[in-house]
């Protein structure tokens, strides 16, 4: 077994530098690597590119990196919950590449799977298609989308083992499995780290081959963005 | 009388077909899940990664790891399944999800839809909307007939950046049910109770096709 365990978040983020590209898992605040985000803020690295479906909220998730103006460019599909993001984007301080959610997911998957590009119908006839090759398949136009990779992919899982195998919980899975595949170095922060052999191989979502560093997070706030309930 | 949002959701619920998978967008479409007609089995897909989405949890039972695409806490029904975002959009692009219901800022009478951006003012992003409208066989838009300034949202041509082209099949508004015809035009199918064809005509900037008597919506 190849042991992927690092002692803590500081060791996990060893080597991150200004100007690098990061993938960060999560959908909204669900399944985000919150320990690693806090450490990126603490390190104060600048001019980074973040590939993440959303940009957090003003005071949590990637919003913390935006507040400190550490992000040069965001590649996302939906950023509606973050006023500071909208302000920085409309003022031109922040470069933003908005791409359809399914294309974002598939571009990450392709990046990890050795597929340089693919055709999709999403975005045909819209701004998203500008400058991209268009080809018809079965009488329907498609646009060419390229793969995405990152210097570091940072994902969050529910359980992980010392070999780097990961299991996600419920909808906290979202972008994490594809991003785990697409990092030159993939860091997994988990709620529970167990010895290899304790996870059932039938139930593992991300095989450890995609993960270079794994650690158990100190603290998971797991903030809820829209708390909706019904009456008993 | 024009419908409220609940009325629009109730009318759209009548479009649900038995044994189908349905994706409901944020806003009015989410309400459709509350009015599934009796005897109809549908399963709701939320593109962040769940099939078999259930109602909101009881207070104290919220799980931060279990949300819908609107980031609301939800529950999972028996038979539910969680999956990653690539698998989710494989279901959508691969046309395994039969019906998409979503909101819009503008719809054109050729089926174009705009719902993600107001240049220079509002940029929230398209989320999964572009993948959804480019793929589903049946796309129903749920929206108010006019905007806050009283201007028609059913147009000859969208003025805002497009989300998809020639894709909308039906529009259900507070005033009417309209079908987007393959050769263009909004064919008026039903009126909201007490709303006249003239009122609908006045609120529709795109080409409105009226043939014969237009029945009122039946909303128990």
Short mmCIF file of C-alpha atoms in Angstrom, two decimals:
data_model
loop_
_atom_site.label_atom_id
_atom_site.label_comp_id
_atom_site.label_asym_id
_atom_site.label_seq_id
_atom_site.Cartn_x
_atom_site.Cartn_y
_atom_site.Cartn_z
CA UNK A 1 0.00 0.00 0.00
CA UNK A 2 1.19 3.49 -0.79
CA UNK A 3 0.62 5.69 2.22
CA UNK A 4 -0.90 9.07 1.32
CA UNK A 5 -1.31 10.46 4.81
CA UNK A 6 0.05 13.87 5.74
CA UNK A 7 0.03 15.16 9.30
CA UNK A 8 -2.15 18.21 8.89
CA UNK A 9 -3.47 20.92 6.60
CA UNK A 10 -0.13 22.80 6.62
CA UNK A 11 1.69 19.77 5.31
CA UNK A 12 -1.11 19.04 2.84
CA UNK A 13 -0.76 22.47 1.25
CA UNK A 14 3.03 22.41 1.08
CA UNK A 15 4.19 23.83 -2.24
CA UNK A 16 1.22 26.03 -3.10
CA UNK A 17 2.35 29.29 -4.66
CA UNK A 18 1.16 32.58 -6.08
CA UNK A 19 -0.35 32.32 -9.54
CA UNK A 20 -1.26 28.63 -9.33
CA UNK A 21 -4.52 27.04 -10.49
CA UNK A 22 -6.69 25.28 -7.91
CA UNK A 23 -9.74 23.09 -8.24
CA UNK A 24 -11.96 23.14 -5.18
CA UNK A 25 -14.78 20.66 -4.74
CA UNK A 26 -18.24 21.51 -3.47
CA UNK A 27 -21.63 22.77 -4.56
CA UNK A 28 -22.59 25.92 -2.73
CA UNK A 29 -21.18 25.34 0.75
CA UNK A 30 -21.94 21.62 0.56
CA UNK A 31 -18.85 19.41 0.39
CA UNK A 32 -16.26 22.20 0.32
CA UNK A 33 -12.75 21.62 1.70
CA UNK A 34 -13.16 24.20 4.43
CA UNK A 35 -9.95 23.40 6.35
CA UNK A 36 -7.84 23.84 3.22
CA UNK A 37 -9.62 27.06 2.24
CA UNK A 38 -8.88 28.50 5.68
CA UNK A 39 -5.24 27.56 5.24
CA UNK A 40 -5.05 29.16 1.78
CA UNK A 41 -6.39 32.36 3.35
CA UNK A 42 -3.80 32.12 6.12
CA UNK A 43 -0.96 31.55 3.67
CA UNK A 44 -1.98 34.72 1.84
CA UNK A 45 -1.01 33.44 -1.61
CA UNK A 46 -2.11 35.77 -4.40
CA UNK A 47 -3.20 35.84 -8.04
CA UNK A 48 -4.61 32.34 -7.95
CA UNK A 49 -7.10 30.84 -10.38
CA UNK A 50 -9.92 28.89 -8.76
CA UNK A 51 -12.02 26.33 -10.57
CA UNK A 52 -15.09 25.76 -8.43
CA UNK A 53 -18.79 25.48 -9.24
CA UNK A 54 -19.61 28.38 -6.91
CA UNK A 55 -17.73 31.13 -5.14
CA UNK A 56 -18.99 30.58 -1.61
CA UNK A 57 -20.87 33.28 0.28
CA UNK A 58 -19.45 36.60 1.46
CA UNK A 59 -18.03 35.26 4.71
CA UNK A 60 -17.53 31.55 4.08
CA UNK A 61 -16.04 29.17 1.56
CA UNK A 62 -14.23 30.81 -1.36
CA UNK A 63 -15.78 34.11 -0.29
CA UNK A 64 -12.98 34.25 2.31
CA UNK A 65 -10.33 34.20 -0.44
CA UNK A 66 -12.27 36.82 -2.43
CA UNK A 67 -12.44 39.12 0.59
CA UNK A 68 -8.64 39.08 0.80
CA UNK A 69 -8.43 39.63 -2.99
CA UNK A 70 -6.32 36.50 -3.40
CA UNK A 71 -8.20 35.29 -6.46
CA UNK A 72 -7.27 36.60 -9.89
CA UNK A 73 -9.61 34.44 -11.89
CA UNK A 74 -12.67 32.29 -11.14
CA UNK A 75 -13.95 29.50 -13.35
CA UNK A 76 -17.48 28.68 -12.16
CA UNK A 77 -21.04 28.03 -13.28
CA UNK A 78 -23.03 30.01 -10.72
CA UNK A 79 -21.92 32.81 -8.43
CA UNK A 80 -25.22 34.33 -7.40
CA UNK A 81 -24.79 34.03 -3.65
CA UNK A 82 -21.80 36.28 -3.28
CA UNK A 83 -22.14 40.09 -3.39
CA UNK A 84 -18.40 40.72 -3.15
CA UNK A 85 -17.88 38.43 -6.12
CA UNK A 86 -20.41 40.32 -8.20
CA UNK A 87 -18.83 43.63 -7.17
CA UNK A 88 -15.29 42.51 -8.10
CA UNK A 89 -16.50 41.05 -11.38
CA UNK A 90 -18.54 44.06 -12.51
CA UNK A 91 -15.67 46.41 -11.56
CA UNK A 92 -13.22 44.30 -13.57
CA UNK A 93 -10.95 43.43 -10.62
CA UNK A 94 -11.75 39.76 -11.00
CA UNK A 95 -11.54 37.74 -14.20
CA UNK A 96 -14.44 35.36 -14.52
CA UNK A 97 -15.11 32.49 -16.85
CA UNK A 98 -18.70 31.30 -16.44
CA UNK A 99 -19.39 27.90 -17.96
CA UNK A 100 -22.40 25.60 -17.94
CA UNK A 101 -22.38 23.33 -14.90
CA UNK A 102 -22.44 20.10 -16.88
CA UNK A 103 -19.62 21.31 -19.11
CA UNK A 104 -17.61 22.29 -16.02
CA UNK A 105 -18.07 18.83 -14.52
CA UNK A 106 -17.21 17.08 -17.76
CA UNK A 107 -14.19 19.33 -18.40
CA UNK A 108 -12.77 18.31 -15.02
CA UNK A 109 -13.57 14.65 -15.64
CA UNK A 110 -11.94 14.87 -19.09
CA UNK A 111 -8.87 16.53 -17.57
CA UNK A 112 -8.41 13.63 -15.22
CA UNK A 113 -9.29 10.99 -17.80
CA UNK A 114 -6.83 11.98 -20.52
CA UNK A 115 -9.47 13.31 -22.89
CA UNK A 116 -8.31 16.70 -24.21
CA UNK A 117 -11.69 17.93 -25.43
CA UNK A 118 -15.26 16.87 -26.19
CA UNK A 119 -18.39 18.11 -27.95
CA UNK A 120 -21.50 19.10 -26.01
CA UNK A 121 -24.82 20.68 -27.02
CA UNK A 122 -24.80 22.93 -23.92
CA UNK A 123 -24.27 26.57 -24.75
CA UNK A 124 -24.76 26.35 -28.50
CA UNK A 125 -26.09 29.67 -29.81
CA UNK A 126 -25.06 31.53 -26.63
CA UNK A 127 -22.07 33.61 -25.47
CA UNK A 128 -20.52 30.40 -24.21
CA UNK A 129 -20.04 29.18 -27.79
CA UNK A 130 -18.13 32.28 -28.93
CA UNK A 131 -14.77 31.34 -30.44
CA UNK A 132 -15.38 27.62 -30.08
CA UNK A 133 -15.51 25.03 -32.84
CA UNK A 134 -19.03 23.97 -33.76
CA UNK A 135 -19.87 20.63 -35.30
CA UNK A 136 -23.10 18.83 -36.07
CA UNK A 137 -23.72 15.30 -34.81
CA UNK A 138 -27.01 13.57 -35.61
CA UNK A 139 -28.34 16.83 -37.02
CA UNK A 140 -27.73 18.78 -33.82
CA UNK A 141 -25.01 21.43 -33.34
CA UNK A 142 -22.46 20.92 -30.58
CA UNK A 143 -19.58 23.03 -29.26
CA UNK A 144 -16.05 21.90 -28.51
CA UNK A 145 -15.07 22.20 -24.86
CA UNK A 146 -11.54 21.54 -23.61
CA UNK A 147 -10.37 19.64 -20.55
CA UNK A 148 -9.42 21.37 -17.30
CA UNK A 149 -6.61 20.42 -14.96
CA UNK A 150 -5.10 22.13 -11.91
CA UNK A 151 -1.81 22.43 -10.05
CA UNK A 152 -3.72 21.39 -6.95
CA UNK A 153 -7.16 19.81 -6.71
CA UNK A 154 -8.56 20.07 -3.20
CA UNK A 155 -11.52 17.87 -2.37
CA UNK A 156 -13.54 17.03 0.69
CA UNK A 157 -14.77 13.53 1.52
CA UNK A 158 -16.69 11.96 4.35
CA UNK A 159 -14.37 9.03 4.93
CA UNK A 160 -10.96 8.23 3.59
CA UNK A 161 -8.29 5.66 4.26
CA UNK A 162 -4.51 5.82 4.43
CA UNK A 163 -4.28 4.64 0.80
CA UNK A 164 -6.24 7.73 -0.30
CA UNK A 165 -9.50 5.94 -1.11
CA UNK A 166 -12.52 8.20 -0.58
CA UNK A 167 -16.22 7.92 0.22
CA UNK A 168 -18.46 10.96 -0.03
CA UNK A 169 -21.73 11.56 1.79
CA UNK A 170 -25.05 12.36 0.07
CA UNK A 171 -24.96 15.44 -2.16
CA UNK A 172 -21.60 16.53 -0.73
CA UNK A 173 -20.19 14.33 -3.49
CA UNK A 174 -20.95 16.78 -6.35
CA UNK A 175 -17.74 17.98 -8.06
CA UNK A 176 -15.31 16.28 -5.69
CA UNK A 177 -14.82 12.98 -7.58
CA UNK A 178 -14.04 14.65 -10.93
CA UNK A 179 -11.77 17.26 -9.42
CA UNK A 180 -9.91 14.58 -7.49
CA UNK A 181 -9.01 13.05 -10.86
CA UNK A 182 -7.81 16.30 -12.44
CA UNK A 183 -5.18 17.64 -10.03
CA UNK A 184 -1.45 17.32 -10.63
CA UNK A 185 -1.48 17.03 -6.86
CA UNK A 186 -4.81 16.10 -5.28
CA UNK A 187 -5.39 16.84 -1.62
CA UNK A 188 -8.27 15.17 0.18
CA UNK A 189 -9.50 16.46 3.50
CA UNK A 190 -11.78 13.99 5.23
CA UNK A 191 -14.02 13.95 8.27
CA UNK A 192 -12.78 10.52 9.27
CA UNK A 193 -9.47 8.96 8.32
CA UNK A 194 -9.20 5.20 8.83
CA UNK A 195 -6.48 2.57 8.23
CA UNK A 196 -6.42 0.92 4.80
CA UNK A 197 -8.63 -2.16 4.86
CA UNK A 198 -11.39 -0.62 6.93
CA UNK A 199 -13.38 0.77 4.00
CA UNK A 200 -15.27 -1.78 1.93
CA UNK A 201 -13.67 -1.74 -1.56
CA UNK A 202 -17.19 -2.12 -3.01
CA UNK A 203 -18.23 1.20 -1.55
CA UNK A 204 -15.31 3.44 -2.46
CA UNK A 205 -16.17 6.35 -4.76
CA UNK A 206 -12.71 7.76 -5.55
CA UNK A 207 -9.86 5.23 -5.88
CA UNK A 208 -6.73 6.30 -4.00
CA UNK A 209 -4.66 6.42 -7.19
CA UNK A 210 -6.12 9.89 -7.81
CA UNK A 211 -5.15 11.19 -4.37
CA UNK A 212 -1.62 12.27 -3.41
CA UNK A 213 -2.22 13.65 0.09
CA UNK A 214 -4.91 12.92 2.63
CA UNK A 215 -5.58 14.30 6.11
CA UNK A 216 -8.35 14.44 8.65
CA UNK A 217 -9.70 17.98 8.98
CA UNK A 218 -9.57 19.56 12.42
CA UNK A 219 -12.89 21.27 12.18
CA UNK A 220 -15.91 21.07 9.90
CA UNK A 221 -18.43 23.82 10.38
CA UNK A 222 -20.57 22.50 7.49
CA UNK A 223 -22.57 25.68 7.22
CA UNK A 224 -26.05 25.45 5.68
CA UNK A 225 -26.78 28.04 3.00
CA UNK A 226 -30.58 27.77 2.80
CA UNK A 227 -32.05 26.13 5.87
CA UNK A 228 -35.51 24.97 4.78
CA UNK A 229 -37.75 22.88 7.02
CA UNK A 230 -41.36 21.74 7.27
CA UNK A 231 -43.56 21.63 10.34
CA UNK A 232 -44.24 18.35 12.12
CA UNK B 1 -57.89 36.67 -12.11
CA UNK B 2 -54.22 36.19 -12.84
CA UNK B 3 -52.59 33.27 -11.06
CA UNK B 4 -50.08 33.59 -8.26
CA UNK B 5 -46.90 31.51 -8.19
CA UNK B 6 -48.68 28.61 -6.54
CA UNK B 7 -51.29 28.64 -9.30
CA UNK B 8 -48.60 28.47 -11.96
CA UNK B 9 -46.99 25.53 -10.14
CA UNK B 10 -50.37 23.75 -9.86
CA UNK B 11 -51.01 24.14 -13.57
CA UNK B 12 -47.55 22.86 -14.48
CA UNK B 13 -48.05 19.86 -12.21
CA UNK B 14 -50.83 18.80 -14.61
CA UNK B 15 -48.14 18.37 -17.28
CA UNK B 16 -46.33 15.67 -15.29
CA UNK B 17 -46.40 12.31 -17.04
CA UNK B 18 -46.50 8.98 -15.23
CA UNK B 19 -43.16 7.19 -14.69
CA UNK B 20 -40.91 10.05 -15.72
CA UNK B 21 -37.83 11.75 -14.34
CA UNK B 22 -38.17 15.48 -13.91
CA UNK B 23 -35.75 18.31 -13.15
CA UNK B 24 -37.26 21.32 -11.40
CA UNK B 25 -35.40 24.63 -11.44
CA UNK B 26 -35.16 27.16 -8.65
CA UNK B 27 -38.18 29.33 -7.74
CA UNK B 28 -41.69 28.60 -9.03
CA UNK B 29 -40.63 25.24 -10.55
CA UNK B 30 -39.62 23.94 -7.11
CA UNK B 31 -43.24 24.38 -5.99
CA UNK B 32 -44.47 21.95 -8.67
CA UNK B 33 -43.35 19.04 -6.47
CA UNK B 34 -46.14 19.93 -4.01
CA UNK B 35 -48.95 19.29 -6.52
CA UNK B 36 -48.24 15.95 -8.19
CA UNK B 37 -51.56 14.65 -9.55
CA UNK B 38 -52.91 11.52 -7.92
CA UNK B 39 -51.91 8.28 -9.59
CA UNK B 40 -48.81 9.80 -11.20
CA UNK B 41 -45.35 8.53 -10.27
CA UNK B 42 -42.50 10.90 -10.95
CA UNK B 43 -38.98 11.11 -9.60
CA UNK B 44 -37.28 14.46 -9.15
CA UNK B 45 -33.69 14.95 -10.16
CA UNK B 46 -31.68 17.79 -8.70
CA UNK B 47 -28.56 18.44 -10.75
CA UNK B 48 -26.25 18.81 -7.77
CA UNK B 49 -26.55 15.05 -7.41
CA UNK B 50 -29.75 13.37 -6.25
CA UNK B 51 -32.58 11.40 -7.79
CA UNK B 52 -35.55 10.74 -5.55
CA UNK B 53 -35.63 14.11 -3.84
CA UNK B 54 -38.12 14.33 -1.00
CA UNK B 55 -39.69 17.21 0.94
CA UNK B 56 -37.89 19.63 3.25
CA UNK B 57 -36.71 17.99 6.50
CA UNK B 58 -38.43 18.49 9.83
CA UNK B 59 -36.84 21.10 12.02
CA UNK B 60 -33.76 19.67 13.72
CA UNK B 61 -33.29 17.01 11.04
CA UNK B 62 -31.51 19.20 8.49
CA UNK B 63 -28.34 17.69 7.04
CA UNK B 64 -25.73 20.08 5.62
CA UNK B 65 -24.65 17.30 3.25
CA UNK B 66 -28.12 16.89 1.73
CA UNK B 67 -29.29 19.83 -0.37
CA UNK B 68 -30.96 20.55 -3.70
CA UNK B 69 -29.70 22.71 -6.55
CA UNK B 70 -31.17 25.76 -4.82
CA UNK B 71 -28.91 24.96 -1.84
CA UNK B 72 -32.00 24.21 0.29
CA UNK B 73 -31.93 21.41 2.83
CA UNK B 74 -34.00 18.45 1.60
CA UNK B 75 -34.65 14.79 2.33
CA UNK B 76 -34.23 11.65 0.26
CA UNK B 77 -37.11 9.27 -0.51
CA UNK B 78 -36.88 5.48 -0.53
CA UNK B 79 -35.07 4.48 -3.69
CA UNK B 80 -33.12 7.72 -3.84
CA UNK B 81 -29.55 7.80 -5.12
CA UNK B 82 -26.67 10.28 -4.87
CA UNK B 83 -24.18 10.81 -7.67
CA UNK B 84 -21.42 13.14 -8.80
CA UNK B 85 -21.90 16.14 -11.09
CA UNK B 86 -20.57 14.42 -14.24
CA UNK B 87 -23.03 11.55 -13.78
CA UNK B 88 -25.79 14.05 -13.08
CA UNK B 89 -25.25 15.84 -16.37
CA UNK B 90 -24.88 12.54 -18.19
CA UNK B 91 -28.49 11.93 -17.11
CA UNK B 92 -29.44 15.36 -18.43
CA UNK B 93 -27.45 15.51 -21.68
CA UNK B 94 -28.15 11.86 -22.36
CA UNK B 95 -31.89 12.67 -22.27
CA UNK B 96 -32.65 10.31 -19.42
CA UNK B 97 -34.44 13.17 -17.69
CA UNK B 98 -37.65 13.66 -19.67
CA UNK B 99 -38.91 17.01 -18.45
CA UNK B 100 -37.22 20.20 -17.34
CA UNK B 101 -39.18 23.00 -15.70
CA UNK B 102 -37.34 26.27 -15.24
CA UNK B 103 -37.82 29.97 -14.81
CA UNK B 104 -36.89 32.64 -17.35
CA UNK B 105 -36.40 36.36 -17.74
CA UNK B 106 -37.40 36.22 -21.42
CA UNK B 107 -38.76 33.66 -23.88
CA UNK B 108 -38.96 34.29 -27.63
CA UNK B 109 -41.66 32.94 -29.93
CA UNK B 110 -39.06 30.72 -31.64
CA UNK B 111 -38.33 28.93 -28.33
CA UNK B 112 -35.19 30.87 -27.35
CA UNK B 113 -34.76 31.47 -23.64
CA UNK B 114 -32.74 33.98 -21.60
CA UNK B 115 -32.37 33.57 -17.85
CA UNK B 116 -28.81 33.98 -16.66
CA UNK B 117 -27.42 37.44 -17.18
CA UNK B 118 -28.26 41.13 -17.45
CA UNK B 119 -25.12 42.70 -18.95
CA UNK B 120 -23.45 45.23 -16.66
CA UNK B 121 -25.99 44.72 -13.90
CA UNK B 122 -26.56 41.18 -12.84
CA UNK B 123 -24.31 38.24 -13.50
CA UNK B 124 -25.14 35.18 -11.49
CA UNK B 125 -24.16 32.55 -14.00
CA UNK B 126 -26.06 29.88 -15.87
CA UNK B 127 -25.54 27.02 -13.43
CA UNK B 128 -26.99 23.93 -15.05
CA UNK B 129 -29.58 25.77 -17.15
CA UNK B 130 -27.65 25.69 -20.44
CA UNK B 131 -27.07 21.94 -20.19
CA UNK B 132 -30.71 21.37 -19.27
CA UNK B 133 -32.26 23.41 -22.08
CA UNK B 134 -29.86 22.02 -24.68
CA UNK B 135 -30.86 18.47 -23.86
CA UNK B 136 -34.31 17.72 -22.44
CA UNK B 137 -37.04 16.64 -24.85
CA UNK B 138 -39.64 18.65 -23.05
CA UNK B 139 -38.90 22.06 -21.58
CA UNK B 140 -41.56 24.06 -19.79
CA UNK B 141 -40.94 27.60 -18.63
CA UNK B 142 -42.66 28.85 -15.48
CA UNK B 143 -42.72 32.63 -15.16
CA UNK B 144 -44.79 35.77 -14.80
CA UNK B 145 -46.12 37.04 -18.12
CA UNK B 146 -44.63 40.51 -17.64
CA UNK B 147 -41.67 41.90 -15.69
CA UNK B 148 -41.76 44.32 -12.77
CA UNK B 149 -42.00 47.26 -15.18
CA UNK B 150 -45.03 45.68 -16.83
CA UNK B 151 -43.14 44.77 -20.02
CA UNK B 152 -43.84 41.50 -21.80
CA UNK B 153 -41.46 38.60 -21.17
CA UNK B 154 -42.85 36.73 -24.20
CA UNK B 155 -41.02 38.36 -27.07
CA UNK B 156 -40.37 38.23 -30.78
CA UNK B 157 -36.69 38.08 -29.94
CA UNK B 158 -34.84 37.89 -26.62
CA UNK B 159 -32.94 41.06 -25.74
CA UNK B 160 -30.82 39.46 -23.00
CA UNK B 161 -27.96 36.99 -23.52
CA UNK B 162 -29.41 33.61 -24.43
CA UNK B 163 -29.37 30.47 -22.33
CA UNK B 164 -30.48 28.24 -25.20
CA UNK B 165 -31.93 28.43 -28.69
CA UNK B 166 -35.20 27.03 -30.01
CA UNK B 167 -35.70 24.80 -27.01
CA UNK B 168 -38.76 25.92 -25.01
CA UNK B 169 -41.85 23.84 -25.72
CA UNK B 170 -44.40 25.38 -23.41
CA UNK B 171 -44.77 28.45 -21.23
CA UNK B 172 -47.05 28.65 -18.20
CA UNK B 173 -47.52 32.16 -16.83
CA UNK B 174 -49.84 33.92 -14.41
CA UNK B 175 -52.08 34.67 -17.41
CA UNK B 176 -51.90 31.75 -19.81
CA UNK B 177 -50.62 28.39 -21.04
CA UNK B 178 -48.87 28.75 -24.37
CA UNK B 179 -47.23 26.29 -26.70
CA UNK B 180 -44.20 27.32 -28.74
CA UNK B 181 -44.97 26.20 -32.27
CA UNK B 182 -42.28 24.46 -34.35
CA UNK B 183 -42.52 27.22 -36.96
CA UNK B 184 -42.63 29.97 -34.37
CA UNK B 185 -45.33 31.75 -32.44
CA UNK B 186 -46.97 31.28 -29.07
CA UNK B 187 -50.15 29.26 -29.52
CA UNK B 188 -52.60 30.19 -26.78
CA UNK B 189 -53.88 26.98 -25.17
CA UNK B 190 -55.53 28.15 -21.97
CA UNK B 191 -56.39 31.34 -20.10
CA UNK B 192 -56.07 31.90 -16.36
CA UNK B 193 -59.53 32.01 -14.79
CA UNK B 194 -61.20 35.31 -15.63
CA UNK B 195 -58.38 36.57 -17.84
CA UNK B 196 -59.44 37.57 -21.36
CA UNK B 197 -57.69 36.81 -24.64
CA UNK B 198 -57.33 40.58 -25.10
CA UNK B 199 -55.44 40.92 -21.81
CA UNK B 200 -53.11 38.12 -22.84
CA UNK B 201 -52.64 39.67 -26.27
CA UNK B 202 -51.77 43.00 -24.66
CA UNK B 203 -49.17 41.39 -22.41
CA UNK B 204 -47.55 39.37 -25.23
CA UNK B 205 -45.04 41.13 -27.47
CA UNK B 206 -44.18 38.00 -29.49
CA UNK B 207 -46.51 36.51 -32.06
CA UNK B 208 -49.63 35.13 -30.33
CA UNK B 209 -51.66 32.54 -32.19
CA UNK B 210 -55.31 32.36 -31.16
CA UNK B 211 -57.51 29.70 -32.73
CA UNK B 212 -61.15 29.36 -31.78
CA UNK B 213 -62.40 29.47 -28.22
CA UNK B 214 -59.67 29.45 -25.59
CA UNK B 215 -60.66 27.48 -22.50
CA UNK B 216 -59.89 28.53 -18.94
CA UNK B 217 -57.37 26.57 -16.91
CA UNK B 218 -58.93 23.97 -14.62
CA UNK B 219 -57.31 24.28 -11.21
CA UNK B 220 -59.59 22.60 -8.69
#
